[in-house]
Short mmCIF file of C-alpha atoms and ligand atoms in Angstrom, two decimals:
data_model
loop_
_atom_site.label_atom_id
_atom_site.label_comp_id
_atom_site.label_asym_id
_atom_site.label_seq_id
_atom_site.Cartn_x
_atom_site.Cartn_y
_atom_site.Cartn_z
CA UNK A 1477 0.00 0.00 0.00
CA UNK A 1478 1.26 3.64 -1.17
CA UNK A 1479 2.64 5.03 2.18
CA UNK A 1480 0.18 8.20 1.96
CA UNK A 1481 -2.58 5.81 2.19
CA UNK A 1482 -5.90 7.06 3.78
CA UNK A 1483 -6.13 4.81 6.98
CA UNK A 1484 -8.62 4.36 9.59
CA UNK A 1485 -8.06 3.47 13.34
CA UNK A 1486 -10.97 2.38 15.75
CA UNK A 1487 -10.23 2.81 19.31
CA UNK A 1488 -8.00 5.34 20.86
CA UNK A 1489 -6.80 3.29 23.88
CA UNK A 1490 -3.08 2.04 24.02
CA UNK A 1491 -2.87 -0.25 21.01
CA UNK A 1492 -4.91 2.06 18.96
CA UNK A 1493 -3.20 5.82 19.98
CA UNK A 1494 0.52 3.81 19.02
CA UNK A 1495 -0.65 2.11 15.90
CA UNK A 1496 -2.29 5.48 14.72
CA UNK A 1497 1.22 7.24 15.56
CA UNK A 1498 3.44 4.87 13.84
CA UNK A 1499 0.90 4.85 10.76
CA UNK A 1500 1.28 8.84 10.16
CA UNK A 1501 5.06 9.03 10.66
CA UNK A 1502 5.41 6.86 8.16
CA UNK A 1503 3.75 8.71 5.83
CA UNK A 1504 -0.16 7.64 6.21
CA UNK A 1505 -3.33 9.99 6.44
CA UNK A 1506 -4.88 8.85 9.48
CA UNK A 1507 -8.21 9.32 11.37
CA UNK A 1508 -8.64 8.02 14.59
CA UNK A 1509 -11.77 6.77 15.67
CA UNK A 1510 -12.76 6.96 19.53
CA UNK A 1511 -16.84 6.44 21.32
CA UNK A 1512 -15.28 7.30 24.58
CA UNK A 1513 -12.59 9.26 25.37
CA UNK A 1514 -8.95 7.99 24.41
CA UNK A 1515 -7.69 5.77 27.04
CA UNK A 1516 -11.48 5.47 28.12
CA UNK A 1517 -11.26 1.43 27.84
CA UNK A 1518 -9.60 -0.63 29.53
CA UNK A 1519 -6.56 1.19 28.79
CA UNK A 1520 -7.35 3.17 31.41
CA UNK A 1521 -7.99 0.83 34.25
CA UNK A 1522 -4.80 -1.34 33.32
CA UNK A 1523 -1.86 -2.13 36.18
CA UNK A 1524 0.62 -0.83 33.63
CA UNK A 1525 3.08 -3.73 34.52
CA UNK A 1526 5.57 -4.75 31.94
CA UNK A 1527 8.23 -7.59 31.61
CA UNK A 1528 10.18 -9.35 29.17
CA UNK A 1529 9.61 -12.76 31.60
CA UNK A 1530 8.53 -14.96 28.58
CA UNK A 1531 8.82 -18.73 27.84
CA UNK A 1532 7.52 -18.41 24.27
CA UNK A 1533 10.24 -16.78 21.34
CA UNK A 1534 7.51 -14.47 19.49
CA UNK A 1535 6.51 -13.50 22.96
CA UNK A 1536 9.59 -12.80 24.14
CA UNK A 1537 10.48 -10.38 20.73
CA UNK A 1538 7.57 -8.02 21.23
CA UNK A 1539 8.08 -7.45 24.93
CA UNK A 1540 11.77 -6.99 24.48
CA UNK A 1541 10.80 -4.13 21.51
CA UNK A 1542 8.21 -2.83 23.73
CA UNK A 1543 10.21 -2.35 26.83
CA UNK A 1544 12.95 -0.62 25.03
CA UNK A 1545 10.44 1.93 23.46
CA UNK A 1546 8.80 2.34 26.53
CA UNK A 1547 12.72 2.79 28.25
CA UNK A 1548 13.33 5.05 24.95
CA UNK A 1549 10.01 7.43 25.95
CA UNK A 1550 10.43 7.56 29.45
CA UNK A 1551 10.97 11.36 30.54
CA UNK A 1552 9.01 12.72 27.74
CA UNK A 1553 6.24 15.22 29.17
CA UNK A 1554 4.47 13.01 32.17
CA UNK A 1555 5.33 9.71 30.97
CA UNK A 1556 7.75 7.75 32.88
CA UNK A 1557 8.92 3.92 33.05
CA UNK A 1558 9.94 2.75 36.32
CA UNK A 1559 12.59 0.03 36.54
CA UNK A 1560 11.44 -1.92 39.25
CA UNK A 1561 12.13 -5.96 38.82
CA UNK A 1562 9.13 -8.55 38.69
CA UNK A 1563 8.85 -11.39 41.10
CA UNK A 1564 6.74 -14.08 40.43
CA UNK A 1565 6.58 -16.89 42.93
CA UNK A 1566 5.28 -20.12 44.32
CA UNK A 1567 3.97 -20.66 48.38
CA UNK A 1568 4.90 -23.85 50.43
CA UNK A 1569 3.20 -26.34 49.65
CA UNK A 1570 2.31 -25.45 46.01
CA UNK A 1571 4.53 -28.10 44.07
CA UNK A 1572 2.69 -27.74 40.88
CA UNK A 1573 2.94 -24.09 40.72
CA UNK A 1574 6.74 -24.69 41.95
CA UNK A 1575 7.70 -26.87 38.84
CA UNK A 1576 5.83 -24.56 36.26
CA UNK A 1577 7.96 -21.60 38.14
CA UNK A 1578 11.02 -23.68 37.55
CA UNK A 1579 10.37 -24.91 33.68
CA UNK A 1580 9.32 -21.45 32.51
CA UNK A 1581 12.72 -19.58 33.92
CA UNK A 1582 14.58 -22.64 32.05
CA UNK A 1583 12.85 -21.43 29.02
CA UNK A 1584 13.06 -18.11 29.57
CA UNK A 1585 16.71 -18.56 29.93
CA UNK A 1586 17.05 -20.31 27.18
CA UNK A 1587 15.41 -17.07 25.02
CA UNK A 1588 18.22 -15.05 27.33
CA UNK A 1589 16.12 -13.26 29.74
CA UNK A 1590 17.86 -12.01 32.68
CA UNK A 1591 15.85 -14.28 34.91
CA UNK A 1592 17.12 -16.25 37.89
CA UNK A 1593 15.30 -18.75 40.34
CA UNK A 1594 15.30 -17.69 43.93
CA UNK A 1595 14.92 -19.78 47.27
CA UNK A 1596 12.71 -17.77 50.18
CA UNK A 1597 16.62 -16.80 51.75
CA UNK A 1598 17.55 -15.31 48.71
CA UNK A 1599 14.51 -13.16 48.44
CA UNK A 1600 14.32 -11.62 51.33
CA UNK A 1601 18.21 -10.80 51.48
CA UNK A 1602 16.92 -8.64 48.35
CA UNK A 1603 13.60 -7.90 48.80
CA UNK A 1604 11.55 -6.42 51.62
CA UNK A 1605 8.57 -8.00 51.43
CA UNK A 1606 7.23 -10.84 53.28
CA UNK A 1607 8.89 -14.73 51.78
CA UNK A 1608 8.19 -16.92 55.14
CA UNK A 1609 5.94 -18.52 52.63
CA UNK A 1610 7.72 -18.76 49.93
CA UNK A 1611 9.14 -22.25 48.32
CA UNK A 1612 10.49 -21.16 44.97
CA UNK A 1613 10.15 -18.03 43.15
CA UNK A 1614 11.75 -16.70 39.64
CA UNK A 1615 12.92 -12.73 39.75
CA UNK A 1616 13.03 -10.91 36.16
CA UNK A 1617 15.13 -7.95 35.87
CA UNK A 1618 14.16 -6.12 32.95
CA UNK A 1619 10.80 -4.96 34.14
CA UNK A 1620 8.76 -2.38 35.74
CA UNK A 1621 5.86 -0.18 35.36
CA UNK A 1622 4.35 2.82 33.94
CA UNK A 1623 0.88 4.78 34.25
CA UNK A 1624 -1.31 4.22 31.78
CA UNK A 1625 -2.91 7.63 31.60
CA UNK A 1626 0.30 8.94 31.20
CA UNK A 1627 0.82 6.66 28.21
CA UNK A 1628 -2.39 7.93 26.40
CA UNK A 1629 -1.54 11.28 27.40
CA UNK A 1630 1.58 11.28 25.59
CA UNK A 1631 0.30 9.52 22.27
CA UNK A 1632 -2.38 11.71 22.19
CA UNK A 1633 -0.14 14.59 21.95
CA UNK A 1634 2.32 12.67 19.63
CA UNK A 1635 -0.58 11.80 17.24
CA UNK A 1636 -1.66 15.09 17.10
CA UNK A 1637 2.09 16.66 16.13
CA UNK A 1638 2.07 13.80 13.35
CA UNK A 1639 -1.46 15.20 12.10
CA UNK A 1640 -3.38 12.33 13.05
CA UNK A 1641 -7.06 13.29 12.81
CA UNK A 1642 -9.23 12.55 15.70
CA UNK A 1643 -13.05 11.48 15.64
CA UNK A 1644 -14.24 11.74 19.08
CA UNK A 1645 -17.46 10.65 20.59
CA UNK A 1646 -19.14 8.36 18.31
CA UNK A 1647 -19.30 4.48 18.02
CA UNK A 1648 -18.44 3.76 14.62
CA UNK A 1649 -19.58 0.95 12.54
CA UNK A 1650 -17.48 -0.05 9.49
CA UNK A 1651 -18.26 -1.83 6.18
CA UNK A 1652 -15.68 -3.86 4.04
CA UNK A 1653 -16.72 -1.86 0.58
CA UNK A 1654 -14.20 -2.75 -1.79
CA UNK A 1655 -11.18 -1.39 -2.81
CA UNK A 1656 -11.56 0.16 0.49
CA UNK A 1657 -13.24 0.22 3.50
CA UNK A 1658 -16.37 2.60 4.71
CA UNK A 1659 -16.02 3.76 8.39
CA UNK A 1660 -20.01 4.83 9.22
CA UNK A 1661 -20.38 7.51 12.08
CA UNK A 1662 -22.35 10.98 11.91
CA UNK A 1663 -21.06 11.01 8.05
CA UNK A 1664 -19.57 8.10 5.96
CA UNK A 1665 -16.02 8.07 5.31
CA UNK A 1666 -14.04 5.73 3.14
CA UNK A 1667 -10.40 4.58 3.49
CA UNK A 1668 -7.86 2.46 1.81
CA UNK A 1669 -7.72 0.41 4.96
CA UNK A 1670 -9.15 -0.10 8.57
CA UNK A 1671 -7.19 -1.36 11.79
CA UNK A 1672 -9.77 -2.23 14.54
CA UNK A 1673 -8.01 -1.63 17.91
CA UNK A 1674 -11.71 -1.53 19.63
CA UNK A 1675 -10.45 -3.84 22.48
CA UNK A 1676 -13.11 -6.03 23.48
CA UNK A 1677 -15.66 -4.27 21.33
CA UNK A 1678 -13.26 -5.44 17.95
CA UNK A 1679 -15.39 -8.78 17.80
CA UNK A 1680 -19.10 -7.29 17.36
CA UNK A 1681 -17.37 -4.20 15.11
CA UNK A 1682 -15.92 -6.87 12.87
CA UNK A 1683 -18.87 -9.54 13.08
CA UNK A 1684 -21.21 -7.12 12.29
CA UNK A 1685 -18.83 -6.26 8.65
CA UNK A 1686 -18.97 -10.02 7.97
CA UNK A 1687 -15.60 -10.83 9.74
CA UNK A 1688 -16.00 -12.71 12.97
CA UNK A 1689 -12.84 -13.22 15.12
CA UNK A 1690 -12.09 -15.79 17.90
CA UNK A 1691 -12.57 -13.15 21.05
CA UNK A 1692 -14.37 -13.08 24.75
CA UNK A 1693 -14.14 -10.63 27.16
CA UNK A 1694 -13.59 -11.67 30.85
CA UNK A 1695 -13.64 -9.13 33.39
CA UNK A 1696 -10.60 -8.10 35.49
CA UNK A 1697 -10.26 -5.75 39.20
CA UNK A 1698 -7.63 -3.90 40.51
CA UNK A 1699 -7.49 -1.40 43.58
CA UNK A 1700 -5.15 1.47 44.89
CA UNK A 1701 -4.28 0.69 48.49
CA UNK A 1702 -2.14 3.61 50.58
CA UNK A 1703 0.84 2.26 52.80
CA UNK A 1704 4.81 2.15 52.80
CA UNK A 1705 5.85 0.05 50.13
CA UNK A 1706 8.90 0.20 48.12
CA UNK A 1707 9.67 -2.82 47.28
CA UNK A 1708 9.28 -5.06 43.93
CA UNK A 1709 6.27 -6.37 41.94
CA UNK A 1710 4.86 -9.77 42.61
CA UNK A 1711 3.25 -12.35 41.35
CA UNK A 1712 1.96 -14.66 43.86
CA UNK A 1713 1.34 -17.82 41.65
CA UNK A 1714 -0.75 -19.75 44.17
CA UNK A 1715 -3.27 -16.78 45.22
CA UNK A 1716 -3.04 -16.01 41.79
CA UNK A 1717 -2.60 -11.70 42.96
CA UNK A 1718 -0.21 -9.48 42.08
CA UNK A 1719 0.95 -6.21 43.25
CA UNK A 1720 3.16 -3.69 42.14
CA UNK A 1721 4.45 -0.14 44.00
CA UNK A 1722 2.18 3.10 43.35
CA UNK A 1723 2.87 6.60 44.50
CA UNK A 1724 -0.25 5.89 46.67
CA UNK A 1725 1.62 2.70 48.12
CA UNK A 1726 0.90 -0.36 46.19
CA UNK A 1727 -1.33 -1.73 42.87
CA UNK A 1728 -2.88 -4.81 43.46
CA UNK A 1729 -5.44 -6.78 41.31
CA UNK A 1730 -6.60 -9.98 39.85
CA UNK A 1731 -10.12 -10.83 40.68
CA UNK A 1732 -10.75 -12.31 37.11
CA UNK A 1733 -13.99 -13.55 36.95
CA UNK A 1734 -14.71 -17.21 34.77
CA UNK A 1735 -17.84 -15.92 33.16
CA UNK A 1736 -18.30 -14.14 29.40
CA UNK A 1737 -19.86 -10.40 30.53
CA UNK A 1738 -21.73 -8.39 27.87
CA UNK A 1739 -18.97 -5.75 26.74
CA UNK A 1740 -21.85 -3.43 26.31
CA UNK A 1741 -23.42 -4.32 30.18
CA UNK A 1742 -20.98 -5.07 32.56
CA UNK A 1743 -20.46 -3.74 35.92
CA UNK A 1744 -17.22 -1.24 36.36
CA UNK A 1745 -17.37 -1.16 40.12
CA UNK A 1746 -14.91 -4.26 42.11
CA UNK A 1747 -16.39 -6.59 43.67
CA UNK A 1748 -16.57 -6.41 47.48
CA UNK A 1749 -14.75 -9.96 47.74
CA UNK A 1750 -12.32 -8.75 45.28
CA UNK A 1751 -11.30 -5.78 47.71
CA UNK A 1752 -11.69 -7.46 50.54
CA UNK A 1753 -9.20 -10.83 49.43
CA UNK A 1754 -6.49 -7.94 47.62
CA UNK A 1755 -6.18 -5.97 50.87
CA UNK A 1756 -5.63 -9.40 52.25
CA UNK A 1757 -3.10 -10.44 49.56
CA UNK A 1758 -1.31 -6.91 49.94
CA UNK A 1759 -1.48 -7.36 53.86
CA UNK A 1760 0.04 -10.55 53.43
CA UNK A 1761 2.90 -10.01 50.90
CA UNK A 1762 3.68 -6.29 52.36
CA UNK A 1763 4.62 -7.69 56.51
CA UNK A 1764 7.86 -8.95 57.57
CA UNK A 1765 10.96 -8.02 55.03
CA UNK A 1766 12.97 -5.09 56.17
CA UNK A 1767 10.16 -4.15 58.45
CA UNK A 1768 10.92 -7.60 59.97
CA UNK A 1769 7.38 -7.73 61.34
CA UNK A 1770 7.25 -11.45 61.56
CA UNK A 1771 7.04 -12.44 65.13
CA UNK A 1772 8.49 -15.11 66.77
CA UNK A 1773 6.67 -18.70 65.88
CA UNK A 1774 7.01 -17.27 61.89
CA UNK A 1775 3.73 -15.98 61.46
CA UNK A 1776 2.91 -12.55 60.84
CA UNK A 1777 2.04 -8.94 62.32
CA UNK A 1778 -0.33 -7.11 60.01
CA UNK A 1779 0.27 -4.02 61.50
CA UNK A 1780 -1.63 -1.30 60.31
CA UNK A 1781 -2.70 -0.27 57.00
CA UNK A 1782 -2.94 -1.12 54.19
CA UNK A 1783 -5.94 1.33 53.72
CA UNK A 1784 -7.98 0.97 50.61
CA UNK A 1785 -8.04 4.17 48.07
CA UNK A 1786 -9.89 3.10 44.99
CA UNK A 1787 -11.22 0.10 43.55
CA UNK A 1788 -12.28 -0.70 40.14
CA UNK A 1789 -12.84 -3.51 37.20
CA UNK A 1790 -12.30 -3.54 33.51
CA UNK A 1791 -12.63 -5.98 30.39
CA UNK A 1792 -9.37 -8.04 29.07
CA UNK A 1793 -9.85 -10.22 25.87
CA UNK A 1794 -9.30 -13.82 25.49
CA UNK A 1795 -8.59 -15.90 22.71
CA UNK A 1796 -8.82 -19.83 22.03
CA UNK A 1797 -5.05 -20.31 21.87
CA UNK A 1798 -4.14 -16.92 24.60
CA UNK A 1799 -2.26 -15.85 21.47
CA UNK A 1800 -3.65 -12.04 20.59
CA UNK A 1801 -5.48 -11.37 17.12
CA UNK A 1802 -3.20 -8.88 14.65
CA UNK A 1803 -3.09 -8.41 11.30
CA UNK A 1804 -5.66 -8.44 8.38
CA UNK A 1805 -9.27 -10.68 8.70
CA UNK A 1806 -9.85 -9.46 4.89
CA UNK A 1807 -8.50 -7.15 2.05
CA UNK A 1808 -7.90 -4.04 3.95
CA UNK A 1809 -9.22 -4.83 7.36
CA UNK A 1810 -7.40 -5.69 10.37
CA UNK A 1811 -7.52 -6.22 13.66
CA UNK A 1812 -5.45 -5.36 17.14
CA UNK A 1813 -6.95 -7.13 19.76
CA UNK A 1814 -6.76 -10.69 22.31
CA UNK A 1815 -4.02 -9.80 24.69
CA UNK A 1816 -5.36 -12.03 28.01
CA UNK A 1817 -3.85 -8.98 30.26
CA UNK A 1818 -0.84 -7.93 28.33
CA UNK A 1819 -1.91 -4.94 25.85
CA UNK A 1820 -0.90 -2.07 27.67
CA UNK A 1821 2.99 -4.02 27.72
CA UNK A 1822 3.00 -5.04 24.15
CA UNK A 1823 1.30 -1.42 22.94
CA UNK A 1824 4.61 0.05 21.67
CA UNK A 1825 5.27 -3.17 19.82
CA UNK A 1826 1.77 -3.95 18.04
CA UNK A 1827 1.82 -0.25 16.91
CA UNK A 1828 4.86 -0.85 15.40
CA UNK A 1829 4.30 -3.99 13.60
CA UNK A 1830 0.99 -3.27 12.42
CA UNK A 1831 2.21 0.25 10.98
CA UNK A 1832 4.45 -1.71 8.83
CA UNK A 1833 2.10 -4.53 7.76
CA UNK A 1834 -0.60 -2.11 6.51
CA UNK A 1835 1.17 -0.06 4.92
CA UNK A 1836 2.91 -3.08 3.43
CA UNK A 1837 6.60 -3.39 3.62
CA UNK A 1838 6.55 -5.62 6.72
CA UNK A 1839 3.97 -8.46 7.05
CA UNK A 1840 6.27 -11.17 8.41
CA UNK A 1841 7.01 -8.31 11.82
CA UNK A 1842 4.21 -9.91 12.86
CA UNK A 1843 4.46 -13.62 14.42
CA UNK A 1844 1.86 -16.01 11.82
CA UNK A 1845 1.13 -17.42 15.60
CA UNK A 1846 -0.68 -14.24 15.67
CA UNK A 1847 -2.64 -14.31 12.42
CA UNK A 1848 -6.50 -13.64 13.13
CA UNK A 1849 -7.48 -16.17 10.49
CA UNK A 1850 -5.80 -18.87 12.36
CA UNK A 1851 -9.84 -19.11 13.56
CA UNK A 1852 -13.07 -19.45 12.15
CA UNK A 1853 -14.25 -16.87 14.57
CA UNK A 1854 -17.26 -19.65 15.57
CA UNK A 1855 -14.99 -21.54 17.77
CA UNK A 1856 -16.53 -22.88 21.26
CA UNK A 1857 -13.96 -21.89 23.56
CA UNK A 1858 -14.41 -21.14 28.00
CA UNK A 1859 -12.86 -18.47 29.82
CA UNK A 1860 -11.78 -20.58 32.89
CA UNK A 1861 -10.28 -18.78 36.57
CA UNK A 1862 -7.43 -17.24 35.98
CA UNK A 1863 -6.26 -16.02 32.99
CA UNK A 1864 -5.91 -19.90 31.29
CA UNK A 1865 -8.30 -20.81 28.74
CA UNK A 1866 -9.71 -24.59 28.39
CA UNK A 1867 -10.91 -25.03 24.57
CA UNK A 1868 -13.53 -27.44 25.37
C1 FAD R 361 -7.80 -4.56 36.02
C2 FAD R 361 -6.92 -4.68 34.81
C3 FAD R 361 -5.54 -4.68 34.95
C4 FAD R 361 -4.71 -4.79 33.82
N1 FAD R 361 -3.36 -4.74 33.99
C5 FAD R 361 -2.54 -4.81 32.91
C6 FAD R 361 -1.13 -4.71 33.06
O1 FAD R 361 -0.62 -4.58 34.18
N2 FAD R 361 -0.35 -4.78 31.96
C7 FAD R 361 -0.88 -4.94 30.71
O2 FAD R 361 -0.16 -5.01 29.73
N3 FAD R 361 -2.22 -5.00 30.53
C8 FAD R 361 -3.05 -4.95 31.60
N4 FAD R 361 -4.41 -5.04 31.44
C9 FAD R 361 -4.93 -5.27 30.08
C10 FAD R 361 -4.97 -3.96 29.31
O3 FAD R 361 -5.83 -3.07 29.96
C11 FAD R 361 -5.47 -4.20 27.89
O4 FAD R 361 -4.86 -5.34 27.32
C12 FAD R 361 -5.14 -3.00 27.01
O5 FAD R 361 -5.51 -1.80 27.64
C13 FAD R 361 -5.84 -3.12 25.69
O6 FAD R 361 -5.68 -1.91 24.99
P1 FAD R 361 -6.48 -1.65 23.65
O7 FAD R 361 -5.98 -0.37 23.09
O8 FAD R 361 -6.41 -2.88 22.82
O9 FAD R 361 -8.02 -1.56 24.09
P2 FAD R 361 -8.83 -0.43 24.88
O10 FAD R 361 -7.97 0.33 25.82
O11 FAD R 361 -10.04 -1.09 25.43
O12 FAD R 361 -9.23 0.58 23.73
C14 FAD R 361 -10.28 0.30 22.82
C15 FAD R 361 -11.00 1.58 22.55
O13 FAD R 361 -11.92 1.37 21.48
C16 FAD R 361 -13.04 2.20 21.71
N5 FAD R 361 -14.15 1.66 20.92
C17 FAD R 361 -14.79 0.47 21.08
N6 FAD R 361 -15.75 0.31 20.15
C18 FAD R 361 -15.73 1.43 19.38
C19 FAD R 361 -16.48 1.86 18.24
N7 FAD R 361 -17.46 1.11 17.70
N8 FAD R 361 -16.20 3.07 17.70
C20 FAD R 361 -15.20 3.85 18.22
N9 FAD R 361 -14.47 3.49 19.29
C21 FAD R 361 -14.72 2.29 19.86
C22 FAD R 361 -13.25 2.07 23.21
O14 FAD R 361 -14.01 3.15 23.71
C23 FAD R 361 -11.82 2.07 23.73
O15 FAD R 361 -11.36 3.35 24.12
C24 FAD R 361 -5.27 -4.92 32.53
C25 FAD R 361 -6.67 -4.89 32.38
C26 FAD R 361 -7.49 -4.76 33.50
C27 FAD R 361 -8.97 -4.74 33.32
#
C-alpha cells in the first residue's frame, strides 16, 4: 500500500493511539476513531506492569521491543517507566505451581532473559517483602511499570504533532466496501484500509462487517491501596494476585472472573470480595521483610494499614489459543486485539508492527502465531479462573 494511504483506526486506547502514531510518521493519512474518550477502555484501568519474563520466542520479541520503546520514551512530558524488577513466585506447599515456576525460567533462559530462580533466603536478602511462605520463586530484571494515563496522554499529543485526525465521541460501525473500507459515524467516510483496535468491542465491530474473530471478554479488578511500600512487583502464583508499587503505596489486582460479561453491560465497580481478598493479599505479601514484622513462631504482624483508596474492574480479551489477534481478517481490514492482560505491555510493539504490515513493507514483523485467520471466529472456547483458557 502507497505510504500516503488514507487509513482508519478504531479505538483510541493504548494499542490504537501507538498504531495510529506509527501509521502517520510513516507517511499515512490517518483518522482516529474513539466512542469514549482515548484511554477510556480498559486502557485506562490497566496495572501498567511490563516484563520481558517470557517462555515463548515471538513472545519474548515483542516485549523486548516494547520495553525498550517504553525505556526510549520515558521522561518525555508526564510519561515515565519505572525500573522496578518482577517477582513471580510459588507458596509452600504449592509443588505444581513450583515446577511450572522452575520450567518457565529454564525457558526463559534459554530465550536469554535475565531471569534467575530464587529460594525464600535469597529473596528476602533482596527484597523487603514478606517470603516466610515462599518455596520457589523466579525474579526478572528487565521490568517495571508505567501509568497508563500517562501513556495515552503522551500519544495523544504525539498523534496530534504527526497530524493524526481525531473522531471523538461516536461508536463507529465499518463496512468492508471494496477497494476500500467505509467507516459509518455521523457522516460516511471511506479509506484504503481499517485497523480495529476496539479492544473487546473489535469482535461485534468486525462480526457485524462479515468478519467474525475468535474473542471473549472476561472481566478483570484492581485497587489502589495507601501504605509504605517500596519494594518489587509480585506475582503470587498460588493466590493467583499481584501487586506492584504506586505513589499511593501499592497496585494490586486480579479478581478475574470465569464468566463471558456483555462488553456493552458489565459492571465497572470491584467486587466487594475482590477488595476485601487484595487488601488481604497486599497485607500478606507487604509484613515482615525489612520491616521484619514477623514475630516469633514465623507468622505474621499485620500491622496497620494497608488502607484501601480506589477500587475498580475492567474488560481483558481472550482468545482460544491466549495468542492475541493482529493483522488483516480481509483485504484491507485488520484487527489489534486478544491480549489475556498484556496490551498495555506489548502497545509500543503492536503499533509498530501493524504500521508496517498495513502499509505493506513488513507483514512477516508480525508472528503467523498471531494471524487472526488462524480461527473461524465460531470456535466454542471457555474463559476458565485465571487467565488460562480450556478449549472445550
Ligand atoms: C484490572 C486490569 C488490569 C490490567 N493490567 C494490565 C497490566 O498490568 N499490563 C498490561 O499489559 N495489561 C493490563 N491489562 C490489560 C490492558 O488493559 C489491555 O490489554 C489494554 O488496555 C488493551 O488496549 P487496547 O488499546 O487494545 O483496548 P482499549 O484500551 O479497550 O481501547 C479500545 C477503545 O476502542 C473504543 N471503541 C470500542 N468500540 C468502538 C467503536 N465502535 N467506535 C469507536 N471506538 C470504539 C473504546 O471506547 C476504547 O477506548 C489490565 C486490564 C485490566 C482490566
Amino acid at each position: 500500500m502507497n505510504e500516503s494511504a488514507r487509513v482508519a483506526v478504531v479505538g483510541a486506547g493504548a494499542v490504537g493511539l501507538t498504531t495510529a502514531f506509527d501509521l502517520a510518521e510513516r507517511g499515512a493519512r490517518v483518522t482516529l476513531f474513539e466512542r469514549d474518550a482515548p484511554g477510556g477502555g480498559s486502557t485506562g484501568r490497566a496495572a501498567g506492569i511490563c516484563y520481558d519474563a517470557y517462555a515463548e520466542d515471538i513472545d519474548v520479541a515483542v516485549a523486548e521491543s516494547a520495553m525498550a520503546r517504553f525505556r526510549s520514551l520515558s521522561g518525555e512530558g508526564e510519561f515515565a517507566f519505572h525500573e522496578t524488577p518482577y517477582v513471580f513466585l510459588a507458596r509452600e506447599g504449592d509443588d505444581a505451581a513450583a515446577a511450572a515456576l522452575e520450567e518457565s525460567v529454564e525457558r526463559m533462559r534459554v530465550h536469554d532473559r535475565a531471569v534467575s530462580l530464587v529460594d525464600a533466603g535469597e529473596l528476602a536478602d533482596r527484597f523487603p517483602i514478606r517470603t516466610d511462605d515462599v518455596l520457589l520463586a523466579g525474579v526478572a530484571e528487565n521490568a517495571g511499570w508505567a501509568d497508563p494515563a500517562a501513556y495515552v496522554d503522551l500519544f495523544v499529543e504525539k498523534c496530534e504533532a504527526a497530524g493524526v485526525e481525531f473522531r471523538v465521541g461516536d461508536a463507529v460501525t465499518l463496512r468492508t466496501d471494496p477497494p476500500g473500507v467505509a467507516i459509518d459515524d455521523v457522516v460516511t467516510a471511506r479509506f484504503d484500509a481499517v485497523v480495529v483496535a476496539a479492544g473487546v468491542h473489535s469482535r461485534r465491530l468486525l462480526a457485524d462487517a462479515g468478519h467474525p474473530i475468535a474473542l471473549k471478554p472476561y472481566r478483570a479488578q484492581a485497587l489502589v491501596a495507601d501504605c509504605d511500600y517500596r519494594g518489587p512487583t509480585v506475582y503470587d502464583a498460588t493466590d493467583e494476585s499481584y501487586l506492584r508499587p504506586h505513589p499511593a503505596g501499592v497496585l494490586a489486582g486480579d479478581g478475574v472472573e470465569p464468566v463471558e460479561p456483555d462488553p456493552d453491560d458489565w459492571d465497572p465497580t470491584a467486587d466487594d470480595w475482590f477488595v476485601a481478598d487484595a487488601l488481604d493479599a497486599v497485607r500478606h505479601r507487604t509484613a515482615g521483610g525489612d520491616a521484619g514484622a514477623l514475630d516469633s513462631a514465623g507468622s505474621t504482624d499485620p500491622g496497620p494499614g494497608p488502607e484501601l483508596d480506589r477500587a475498580w474492574a475492567g474488560l481483558c480479551g481472550a482468545t482460544p489459543d491466549r495468542n492475541p489477534l493482529v493483522g488483516p481478517v480481509a483485504e484491507g481490514v485488520y484487527v489489534a486485539a486478544g491480549w489475556h492482560g498484556h496490551g498495555f505491555m506489548w502497545a509500543p510493539a503492536i503499533g509498530e508492527r501493524l504500521a508496517e504490515a498495513v502499509l505493506g513493507d513488513g507483514q512477516e514483523a508480525i508472528p503467523a502465531a498471531f494471524d487472526p485467520r488462524r480461527f473461524d471466529g465460531d470456535e466454542e472456547f471457555a474463559v476458565v479462573e485465571g487467565m488460562t483458557l480450556d478449549g472445550d
